[in-house]
Amino acid sequence: MPLTVQKISNGTVIDHISAGRGFLVMRILGIAESYSDRVALLTNVPSKAMGKKDIIKIEGRLIDKKTADRIALLAPQATINHISNANIVSKKLVEIPSQIDGIFKCPNPKCITNAERVTTNFAVEKNQKLRCHHCERLFAAEELVA
Amino acid sequence: MSDLISMRDLSRNDVEAYLRHAEKMEKSLRSSSPPKPRNKIVATMFFEPSTRTHMSFWAAAERLGCRAISLSGDKSSSAKGETLSDTVRIMSGYADVLVLRHPLEGAARLAADVSSVPVVNAGDGGNQHPTQTLIDLYSILRLKKKISGLSVHLVGDLRHARAMRSLLYGLSMFGAKITLCSPKALAMSDEVVREVQEKFSPSIRTTHEINLRDCDVLYVCRIQKERFEDQYEAARLQDEFRITKEQISAAPDDLAILHPLPKIDELPADYDSDPHAKYFQQASWGVPVRMAVLDRVMGV
C-alpha cells in the first residue's frame, strides 16, 4: 500500500536523498523535538532513478545556500524544492562545494582548532571526503556531522 | 613571503631547490668564507621539548649571520592562557622568521595564517615535520648519491611519528622503494598511504616483521611515548619492537642506518660506532639544511 504524506503549504521538500541518509540530513537541519511545525522524514521510498531514496518535508522553513552545501556532502543527488502556497516555486540540485568554512568542528581531538577559537576550514576532496586545512586529516562527511 | 608547513605543500622541484641550497650551505660551512650576514632575527618558539631541531635552527641562524631569539612554551604567556594565535601575532612583530614546534596538529598552519612573517613548521603534533624530511632526504643523497630505486625501510612507530609521515611523502616523491614496518598497532595511517600512492605511485610494502635483506637505508624511529594515552602500552611496544644485530647482519654491506633521534633502545646497544650507523652524521646535516630553509623562506 502506498504511504501518503500530506503536502506542505509553505516550506521545503528535500528529495532524492540517498536512502538512509535522511537521518543525517535531519541532523544538519538541526531539527529537534522543539521544532513546532510539521516535519516528515520518509525513508526507503521506491525511486526509479535511485532504487530507494529518502525525502524530507519541512513546513515553515526555507533552506539557505550554506545548509544546502552541507546537505550536498551527504546527499549529492538531492534536490531542494521551495514551496509557497502548496506550489513549487524553485527547484534546485544541490552542488558539492569546493570548501566548507566555519560550520563543522574538526573530529581530530588533537587538532589546534579544538584548542582555540579558530574558524575551521575543510577542503572537499573526491568521494565527498573533507580535509582539515589545519591538521590535514581526511574525514568522511558523516564523521563531521556526527 | 613563503612558509614551510607541510611536505604536502611541496613539489619535487621545491624539495630539490631546498636540497641544492643545503649543499651550498654545507660547502660554505667548510670554506673559510662564511655566507654574507643576513642581519635578520629568527625567533624559535618551542612548545614541546627539543634538542636537535631547536639547537640546529639556532646554529643555522647564527651561521647565516642572523640573531636568534627564543620563546619556550612553558615560560611564555601561553602558561597564563594566551592563545597561540595571539602569541604568533606578537612574535611576528619582533622577528623576521618564526620557527614553531607545537604539540597540536595544525598549529603551524594556524600560525602561518595569522603571522605577518614566514613560519617554519618544526613539528606539529603527529602531523608533519618537513625540515626533518629535508634533512633525511639530504642525508640519503649524501650517503647514497640517489634516492630513486633505493630500498628504504621505515621501522618503528609509524602511527604517531610525524617524521615518518613527512618522510613517506618525501621518499614517494623521489621514487624510493618503501617498506613500512611497525607493530600492528602502530601502522602508518591508511589514508596517508593512499594519498601518496595516488599522487606519486611509489612502491610501498607493509609488514610487521623486520627483514633487512634487500635494505639500502634503514630508517628507525622510537616509540613516541608522549603520544600514547596508555604509558604501559607504550612501554610494552618499546620492549617488543627492537632491531637486533642479527637482523642488521642480514642487510647488504653498505646499509645506512638513519634515525631522527632521540633513540631509546630500538637499536642494539653500543651500535653507535658501527660503520652502518649514520644518524649522528645525519643530525649534523641539520645545520646546512636548516640554513637553506631559513634562507629560502626569507627569500634570500
Short mmCIF file of C-alpha atoms in Angstrom, two decimals:
data_model
loop_
_atom_site.label_atom_id
_atom_site.label_comp_id
_atom_site.label_asym_id
_atom_site.label_seq_id
_atom_site.Cartn_x
_atom_site.Cartn_y
_atom_site.Cartn_z
CA MET A 1 0.00 0.00 0.00
CA PRO A 2 1.35 3.45 -0.84
CA LEU A 3 2.33 5.61 2.10
CA THR A 4 0.69 9.02 1.75
CA VAL A 5 2.08 12.14 3.38
CA GLN A 6 0.21 15.40 3.22
CA LYS A 7 1.53 18.21 1.03
CA ILE A 8 3.08 21.16 2.83
CA SER A 9 1.85 24.70 2.20
CA ASN A 10 4.99 26.76 2.78
CA GLY A 11 8.44 25.35 3.35
CA THR A 12 10.90 22.93 1.76
CA VAL A 13 10.89 19.43 0.32
CA ILE A 14 14.28 17.80 0.07
CA ASP A 15 14.01 14.96 -2.42
CA HIS A 16 16.41 12.36 -3.84
CA ILE A 17 18.36 11.94 -0.62
CA SER A 18 20.38 8.72 -0.77
CA ALA A 19 18.45 6.05 1.13
CA GLY A 20 19.35 6.03 4.81
CA ARG A 21 20.98 9.47 4.76
CA GLY A 22 17.76 11.27 5.70
CA PHE A 23 18.53 10.96 9.41
CA LEU A 24 21.91 12.67 8.94
CA VAL A 25 20.32 15.40 6.82
CA MET A 26 17.83 15.98 9.66
CA ARG A 27 20.83 16.47 11.93
CA ILE A 28 22.32 19.03 9.53
CA LEU A 29 18.98 20.83 9.52
CA GLY A 30 19.11 20.91 13.28
CA ILE A 31 15.52 19.79 13.57
CA ALA A 32 14.90 18.62 17.11
CA GLU A 33 11.95 17.99 19.42
CA SER A 34 11.46 21.72 19.89
CA TYR A 35 10.62 22.32 16.21
CA SER A 36 7.00 23.41 16.30
CA ASP A 37 5.85 22.87 12.69
CA ARG A 38 5.16 19.75 10.65
CA VAL A 39 8.18 17.67 9.54
CA ALA A 40 8.10 14.37 7.67
CA LEU A 41 11.04 12.06 7.05
CA LEU A 42 10.31 9.27 4.60
CA THR A 43 12.96 6.64 4.24
CA ASN A 44 13.48 3.90 1.66
CA VAL A 45 10.88 5.34 -0.69
CA PRO A 46 10.92 3.46 -4.03
CA SER A 47 12.61 5.52 -6.76
CA LYS A 48 13.03 4.78 -10.47
CA ALA A 49 16.36 6.61 -10.66
CA MET A 50 17.84 5.64 -7.30
CA GLY A 51 16.16 2.38 -6.38
CA LYS A 52 15.37 3.76 -2.94
CA LYS A 53 15.55 7.29 -1.62
CA ASP A 54 14.74 9.41 1.41
CA ILE A 55 12.55 12.53 1.37
CA ILE A 56 12.20 15.27 3.97
CA LYS A 57 9.28 17.72 4.09
CA ILE A 58 9.56 20.71 6.41
CA GLU A 59 6.75 23.15 6.94
CA GLY A 60 7.75 26.75 7.63
CA ARG A 61 11.40 26.68 6.75
CA LEU A 62 13.46 27.57 3.66
CA ILE A 63 16.93 26.14 3.18
CA ASP A 64 19.79 28.60 2.66
CA LYS A 65 22.87 28.05 0.47
CA LYS A 66 25.15 27.22 3.42
CA THR A 67 22.83 24.46 4.59
CA ALA A 68 22.34 23.20 1.03
CA ASP A 69 26.16 22.90 0.69
CA ARG A 70 26.28 20.76 3.80
CA ILE A 71 23.43 18.58 2.58
CA ALA A 72 25.32 18.09 -0.71
CA LEU A 73 28.18 16.41 1.13
CA LEU A 74 25.86 13.71 2.46
CA ALA A 75 23.33 13.58 -0.35
CA PRO A 76 24.98 14.77 -3.57
CA GLN A 77 21.92 13.91 -5.69
CA ALA A 78 19.43 15.77 -3.50
CA THR A 79 17.04 18.37 -4.89
CA ILE A 80 15.74 21.21 -2.77
CA ASN A 81 12.23 22.38 -3.60
CA HIS A 82 10.91 25.53 -2.01
CA ILE A 83 7.14 25.51 -1.60
CA SER A 84 4.85 28.51 -1.41
CA ASN A 85 1.06 28.23 -1.18
CA ALA A 86 1.39 24.50 -1.88
CA ASN A 87 3.22 25.14 -5.19
CA ILE A 88 6.87 24.51 -6.04
CA VAL A 89 8.42 27.96 -6.57
CA SER A 90 12.02 26.84 -7.01
CA LYS A 91 13.73 23.52 -7.57
CA LYS A 92 17.49 23.26 -7.23
CA LEU A 93 20.01 20.46 -7.36
CA VAL A 94 22.50 20.69 -4.52
CA GLU A 95 26.08 21.44 -5.54
CA ILE A 96 29.09 20.00 -3.77
CA PRO A 97 31.17 22.97 -2.61
CA SER A 98 34.96 23.01 -3.00
CA GLN A 99 35.37 24.02 0.63
CA ILE A 100 33.38 24.41 3.80
CA ASP A 101 34.23 27.21 6.20
CA GLY A 102 33.29 27.59 9.83
CA ILE A 103 30.49 25.04 10.05
CA PHE A 104 31.96 21.75 11.14
CA LYS A 105 34.15 21.06 14.14
CA CYS A 106 37.27 19.03 13.32
CA PRO A 107 36.78 15.49 14.67
CA ASN A 108 40.51 15.19 15.43
CA PRO A 109 40.82 15.98 19.16
CA LYS A 110 44.48 16.86 18.64
CA CYS A 111 43.69 19.50 16.02
CA ILE A 112 44.57 23.04 17.05
CA THR A 113 41.07 24.17 16.05
CA ASN A 114 39.71 22.30 19.08
CA ALA A 115 42.06 24.13 21.42
CA GLU A 116 41.42 27.71 20.47
CA ARG A 117 38.78 29.76 18.71
CA VAL A 118 39.56 29.32 15.04
CA THR A 119 37.29 29.20 12.03
CA THR A 120 37.58 25.68 10.70
CA ASN A 121 38.07 25.11 7.01
CA PHE A 122 37.69 21.85 5.14
CA ALA A 123 38.62 21.26 1.51
CA VAL A 124 36.24 18.86 -0.21
CA GLU A 125 38.17 16.10 -1.96
CA LYS A 126 36.91 13.21 -4.04
CA ASN A 127 34.12 10.98 -2.70
CA GLN A 128 32.91 13.92 -0.61
CA LYS A 129 35.76 13.44 1.84
CA LEU A 130 36.85 16.53 3.70
CA ARG A 131 40.39 17.52 4.60
CA CYS A 132 41.00 19.83 7.55
CA HIS A 133 43.02 22.87 6.46
CA HIS A 134 44.83 22.83 9.81
CA CYS A 135 45.62 19.24 10.86
CA GLU A 136 45.45 17.86 7.27
CA ARG A 137 43.43 14.81 8.33
CA LEU A 138 40.84 13.43 5.96
CA PHE A 139 37.29 12.69 7.13
CA ALA A 140 34.11 11.23 5.69
CA ALA A 141 31.24 13.72 5.72
CA GLU A 142 29.38 11.51 8.23
CA GLU A 143 32.22 11.96 10.75
CA LEU A 144 31.78 15.72 10.69
CA VAL A 145 28.00 15.62 11.02
CA ALA A 146 28.05 13.09 13.85
CA MET B 1 56.95 35.52 1.76
CA SER B 2 56.73 31.76 1.89
CA ASP B 3 56.12 29.40 4.77
CA LEU B 4 57.29 25.81 5.18
CA ILE B 5 54.44 23.96 6.84
CA SER B 6 53.96 20.54 5.27
CA MET B 7 55.54 18.18 2.75
CA ARG B 8 52.07 18.06 1.21
CA ASP B 9 52.57 21.65 0.03
CA LEU B 10 55.85 20.95 -1.78
CA SER B 11 56.56 19.75 -5.29
CA ARG B 12 59.61 17.69 -6.14
CA ASN B 13 61.12 20.84 -7.70
CA ASP B 14 60.65 22.72 -4.43
CA VAL B 15 62.36 19.94 -2.49
CA GLU B 16 65.23 19.76 -4.97
CA ALA B 17 65.71 23.52 -4.64
CA TYR B 18 65.98 23.16 -0.84
CA LEU B 19 68.47 20.30 -1.21
CA ARG B 20 70.65 22.21 -3.71
CA HIS B 21 70.67 25.21 -1.41
CA ALA B 22 71.62 22.96 1.53
CA GLU B 23 74.58 21.64 -0.44
CA LYS B 24 75.78 25.22 -0.98
CA MET B 25 75.38 25.90 2.71
CA GLU B 26 77.36 22.80 3.64
CA LYS B 27 80.16 23.89 1.33
CA SER B 28 80.10 27.38 2.82
CA LEU B 29 80.43 25.92 6.31
CA ARG B 30 83.55 24.04 5.23
CA SER B 31 85.07 27.01 3.44
CA SER B 32 86.91 29.93 5.01
CA SER B 33 84.38 32.43 3.64
CA PRO B 34 81.10 32.25 5.58
CA PRO B 35 77.83 33.37 3.97
CA LYS B 36 77.20 37.12 3.80
CA PRO B 37 75.38 38.09 7.04
CA ARG B 38 71.60 38.18 6.56
CA ASN B 39 71.03 40.54 9.52
CA LYS B 40 67.61 39.13 10.33
CA ILE B 41 66.03 37.94 13.55
CA VAL B 42 64.93 34.32 13.76
CA ALA B 43 62.51 33.50 16.59
CA THR B 44 62.30 29.91 17.75
CA MET B 45 59.03 29.11 19.54
CA PHE B 46 59.11 25.65 21.10
CA PHE B 47 56.08 24.39 22.99
CA GLU B 48 57.44 20.82 23.11
CA PRO B 49 60.87 19.55 24.17
CA SER B 50 63.59 19.51 21.51
CA THR B 51 67.35 19.24 21.31
CA ARG B 52 68.36 18.80 17.67
CA THR B 53 65.64 20.76 15.94
CA HIS B 54 65.83 23.69 18.30
CA MET B 55 69.62 23.87 18.52
CA SER B 56 70.25 23.26 14.82
CA PHE B 57 67.82 26.04 13.87
CA TRP B 58 69.59 28.27 16.36
CA ALA B 59 73.00 27.29 14.98
CA ALA B 60 71.75 27.71 11.39
CA ALA B 61 70.52 31.22 12.20
CA GLU B 62 73.86 32.14 13.77
CA ARG B 63 75.80 30.65 10.86
CA LEU B 64 73.77 32.82 8.49
CA GLY B 65 74.65 35.94 10.44
CA CYS B 66 71.15 36.23 11.88
CA ARG B 67 70.28 36.79 15.52
CA ALA B 68 68.19 34.12 17.21
CA ILE B 69 65.66 34.79 19.94
CA SER B 70 63.78 32.03 21.68
CA LEU B 71 60.41 31.55 23.32
CA SER B 72 59.85 28.47 25.40
CA GLY B 73 56.21 27.42 25.72
CA ASP B 74 56.23 26.77 29.47
CA LYS B 75 57.80 30.18 30.19
CA SER B 76 55.60 32.17 27.81
CA SER B 77 52.21 33.77 28.35
CA SER B 78 50.60 30.61 26.98
CA ALA B 79 51.01 29.37 30.57
CA LYS B 80 48.63 32.21 31.52
CA GLY B 81 46.14 31.17 28.86
CA GLU B 82 47.24 33.27 25.89
CA THR B 83 46.20 31.69 22.60
CA LEU B 84 48.76 30.52 20.09
CA SER B 85 47.27 32.94 17.54
CA ASP B 86 47.96 35.90 19.80
CA THR B 87 51.45 34.72 20.67
CA VAL B 88 52.27 34.33 16.98
CA ARG B 89 50.87 37.79 16.12
CA ILE B 90 53.07 39.30 18.84
CA MET B 91 56.20 37.38 17.85
CA SER B 92 55.79 38.21 14.19
CA GLY B 93 56.21 41.85 15.20
CA TYR B 94 59.55 41.03 16.81
CA ALA B 95 61.23 38.73 14.28
CA ASP B 96 61.68 38.12 10.56
CA VAL B 97 61.01 34.35 10.68
CA LEU B 98 59.17 32.19 13.21
CA VAL B 99 60.19 28.58 13.78
CA LEU B 100 57.39 26.81 15.64
CA ARG B 101 57.10 23.47 17.37
CA HIS B 102 53.79 22.66 18.99
CA PRO B 103 52.09 19.51 20.34
CA LEU B 104 48.82 20.16 18.49
CA GLU B 105 48.30 19.23 14.85
CA GLY B 106 47.72 22.18 12.55
CA ALA B 107 49.40 24.65 14.92
CA ALA B 108 51.95 25.68 12.29
CA ARG B 109 49.24 26.19 9.67
CA LEU B 110 47.30 28.37 12.08
CA ALA B 111 50.48 30.32 12.85
CA ALA B 112 51.15 30.85 9.14
CA ASP B 113 47.60 32.12 8.66
CA VAL B 114 47.95 34.82 11.32
CA SER B 115 51.66 35.69 11.09
CA SER B 116 52.97 38.66 9.14
CA VAL B 117 56.36 36.93 8.67
CA PRO B 118 57.23 33.46 7.30
CA VAL B 119 56.60 30.47 9.55
CA VAL B 120 58.58 27.24 9.55
CA ASN B 121 56.95 24.13 10.98
CA ALA B 122 59.42 22.47 13.34
CA GLY B 123 56.88 19.72 14.14
CA ASP B 124 53.14 19.94 14.82
CA GLY B 125 51.94 17.05 16.97
CA GLY B 126 51.78 13.82 15.00
CA ASN B 127 51.21 15.62 11.71
CA GLN B 128 54.28 16.93 9.91
CA HIS B 129 57.99 17.63 10.34
CA PRO B 130 59.06 18.90 6.92
CA THR B 131 62.53 20.14 7.85
CA GLN B 132 63.38 16.71 9.30
CA THR B 133 62.36 15.18 5.98
CA LEU B 134 64.62 17.59 4.09
CA ILE B 135 67.49 16.50 6.37
CA ASP B 136 66.61 12.84 5.80
CA LEU B 137 66.49 13.21 2.01
CA TYR B 138 69.71 15.23 2.06
CA SER B 139 71.39 12.53 4.17
CA ILE B 140 70.29 9.76 1.82
CA LEU B 141 71.58 11.74 -1.17
CA ARG B 142 74.92 12.44 0.53
CA LEU B 143 75.35 8.81 1.57
CA LYS B 144 73.91 7.01 -1.45
CA LYS B 145 74.07 9.64 -4.26
CA LYS B 146 70.47 8.88 -5.19
CA ILE B 147 67.03 8.22 -3.76
CA SER B 148 65.11 6.80 -6.70
CA GLY B 149 65.02 3.00 -6.68
CA LEU B 150 66.66 2.66 -3.26
CA SER B 151 65.06 0.22 -0.85
CA VAL B 152 64.22 2.26 2.24
CA HIS B 153 62.70 0.58 5.30
CA LEU B 154 60.79 2.81 7.71
CA VAL B 155 60.73 0.96 11.01
CA GLY B 156 59.09 1.85 14.32
CA ASP B 157 56.11 3.89 15.43
CA LEU B 158 54.69 4.82 12.05
CA ARG B 159 51.35 5.78 13.51
CA HIS B 160 52.47 8.64 15.73
CA ALA B 161 55.84 9.77 14.36
CA ARG B 162 55.47 12.94 12.33
CA ALA B 163 58.99 12.41 10.94
CA MET B 164 57.82 9.14 9.37
CA ARG B 165 54.64 10.62 7.95
CA SER B 166 56.56 13.50 6.34
CA LEU B 167 59.32 11.22 5.12
CA LEU B 168 56.83 8.91 3.41
CA TYR B 169 55.77 11.89 1.26
CA GLY B 170 59.39 12.79 0.52
CA LEU B 171 60.51 9.28 -0.39
CA SER B 172 57.41 8.71 -2.52
CA MET B 173 58.06 11.93 -4.41
CA PHE B 174 61.56 10.67 -5.32
CA GLY B 175 60.57 7.13 -6.27
CA ALA B 176 62.17 5.14 -3.47
CA LYS B 177 61.02 1.53 -2.88
CA ILE B 178 59.46 1.84 0.54
CA THR B 179 58.87 -0.82 3.19
CA LEU B 180 56.71 0.20 6.13
CA CYS B 181 57.47 -1.96 9.16
CA SER B 182 55.82 -1.49 12.53
CA PRO B 183 53.93 -3.34 15.24
CA LYS B 184 50.33 -3.80 14.01
CA ALA B 185 49.02 -1.20 16.45
CA LEU B 186 51.48 1.40 15.17
CA ALA B 187 51.00 1.11 11.41
CA MET B 188 51.05 4.15 9.14
CA SER B 189 47.63 5.68 8.57
CA ASP B 190 45.92 4.05 5.56
CA GLU B 191 44.74 7.46 4.47
CA VAL B 192 48.33 8.77 4.23
CA VAL B 193 49.50 5.69 2.32
CA ARG B 194 46.54 6.02 -0.06
CA GLU B 195 47.28 9.68 -0.67
CA VAL B 196 50.95 9.18 -1.57
CA GLN B 197 50.03 6.22 -3.76
CA GLU B 198 47.53 8.33 -5.68
CA LYS B 199 49.94 11.25 -6.01
CA PHE B 200 53.26 9.53 -6.74
CA SER B 201 52.56 5.80 -7.39
CA PRO B 202 55.52 4.63 -5.28
CA SER B 203 56.25 1.02 -4.46
CA ILE B 204 55.07 0.56 -0.86
CA ARG B 205 55.13 -2.72 1.05
CA THR B 206 53.70 -3.08 4.53
CA THR B 207 54.98 -5.67 7.00
CA HIS B 208 55.19 -6.32 10.72
CA GLU B 209 58.42 -8.32 10.55
CA ILE B 210 61.88 -6.85 10.27
CA ASN B 211 63.72 -8.34 7.32
CA LEU B 212 66.57 -6.20 6.03
CA ARG B 213 67.96 -8.48 3.28
CA ASP B 214 67.18 -6.02 0.48
CA CYS B 215 67.51 -2.85 2.55
CA ASP B 216 69.70 0.07 1.42
CA VAL B 217 68.55 2.53 4.06
CA LEU B 218 67.10 1.54 7.42
CA TYR B 219 65.26 4.49 8.94
CA VAL B 220 64.27 3.80 12.54
CA CYS B 221 62.28 5.86 14.99
CA ARG B 222 61.45 5.33 18.63
CA ILE B 223 58.01 4.54 20.04
CA GLN B 224 56.51 8.00 20.56
CA LYS B 225 55.58 7.54 24.23
CA GLU B 226 54.35 11.11 24.60
CA ARG B 227 51.56 10.43 22.07
CA PHE B 228 50.18 7.40 23.97
CA GLU B 229 47.37 7.67 26.47
CA ASP B 230 48.39 4.32 27.94
CA GLN B 231 52.04 4.52 29.03
CA TYR B 232 52.09 0.81 29.90
CA GLU B 233 51.17 0.01 26.28
CA ALA B 234 53.93 2.34 25.07
CA ALA B 235 56.50 0.59 27.25
CA ARG B 236 55.28 -2.83 26.09
CA LEU B 237 55.62 -1.90 22.42
CA GLN B 238 59.04 -0.36 23.05
CA ASP B 239 60.18 -3.68 24.56
CA GLU B 240 58.61 -5.72 21.78
CA PHE B 241 59.98 -3.85 18.80
CA ARG B 242 63.76 -3.78 18.83
CA ILE B 243 66.17 -4.28 15.96
CA THR B 244 68.80 -6.92 16.61
CA LYS B 245 72.39 -7.27 15.40
CA GLU B 246 71.36 -10.47 13.60
CA GLN B 247 68.72 -8.60 11.62
CA ILE B 248 71.22 -5.91 10.65
CA SER B 249 73.84 -8.50 9.68
CA ALA B 250 71.42 -9.86 7.05
CA ALA B 251 71.40 -6.48 5.26
CA PRO B 252 73.72 -5.52 2.39
CA ASP B 253 77.19 -4.35 3.49
CA ASP B 254 76.57 -0.75 2.53
CA LEU B 255 73.38 -0.44 4.62
CA ALA B 256 72.95 3.05 6.09
CA ILE B 257 71.05 3.35 9.37
CA LEU B 258 69.34 6.68 9.93
CA HIS B 259 67.28 7.87 12.88
CA PRO B 260 65.67 11.25 13.59
CA LEU B 261 66.78 10.86 17.25
CA PRO B 262 66.44 10.74 20.17
CA LYS B 263 66.90 6.99 20.21
CA ILE B 264 65.94 4.90 23.22
CA ASP B 265 66.69 1.22 22.83
CA GLU B 266 65.24 0.37 19.42
CA LEU B 267 68.75 -0.20 18.05
CA PRO B 268 71.32 -2.60 19.53
CA ALA B 269 73.33 -1.24 22.43
CA ASP B 270 76.84 0.00 21.62
CA TYR B 271 75.99 0.32 17.95
CA ASP B 272 76.87 3.97 17.54
CA SER B 273 80.40 3.32 16.27
CA ASP B 274 79.29 0.70 13.76
CA PRO B 275 80.01 1.83 10.18
CA HIS B 276 76.32 1.37 9.26
CA ALA B 277 75.23 3.90 11.90
CA LYS B 278 74.92 7.26 10.16
CA TYR B 279 72.48 9.02 12.46
CA PHE B 280 74.93 11.39 14.13
CA GLN B 281 76.21 12.46 10.73
CA GLN B 282 72.57 12.86 9.66
CA ALA B 283 71.93 15.11 12.68
CA SER B 284 74.95 17.25 11.80
CA TRP B 285 73.46 17.91 8.35
CA GLY B 286 70.59 19.57 10.19
CA VAL B 287 72.55 22.81 10.25
CA PRO B 288 73.17 23.31 6.49
CA VAL B 289 69.67 22.06 5.65
CA ARG B 290 68.06 24.45 8.14
CA MET B 291 70.29 27.27 6.87
CA ALA B 292 68.79 26.57 3.45
CA VAL B 293 65.29 26.54 4.90
CA LEU B 294 65.76 29.90 6.66
CA ASP B 295 67.30 31.43 3.55
CA ARG B 296 64.53 30.27 1.27
CA VAL B 297 61.64 31.32 3.49
CA MET B 298 63.34 34.69 3.97
CA GLY B 299 63.62 34.97 0.19
CA VAL B 300 67.46 35.02 0.13
#
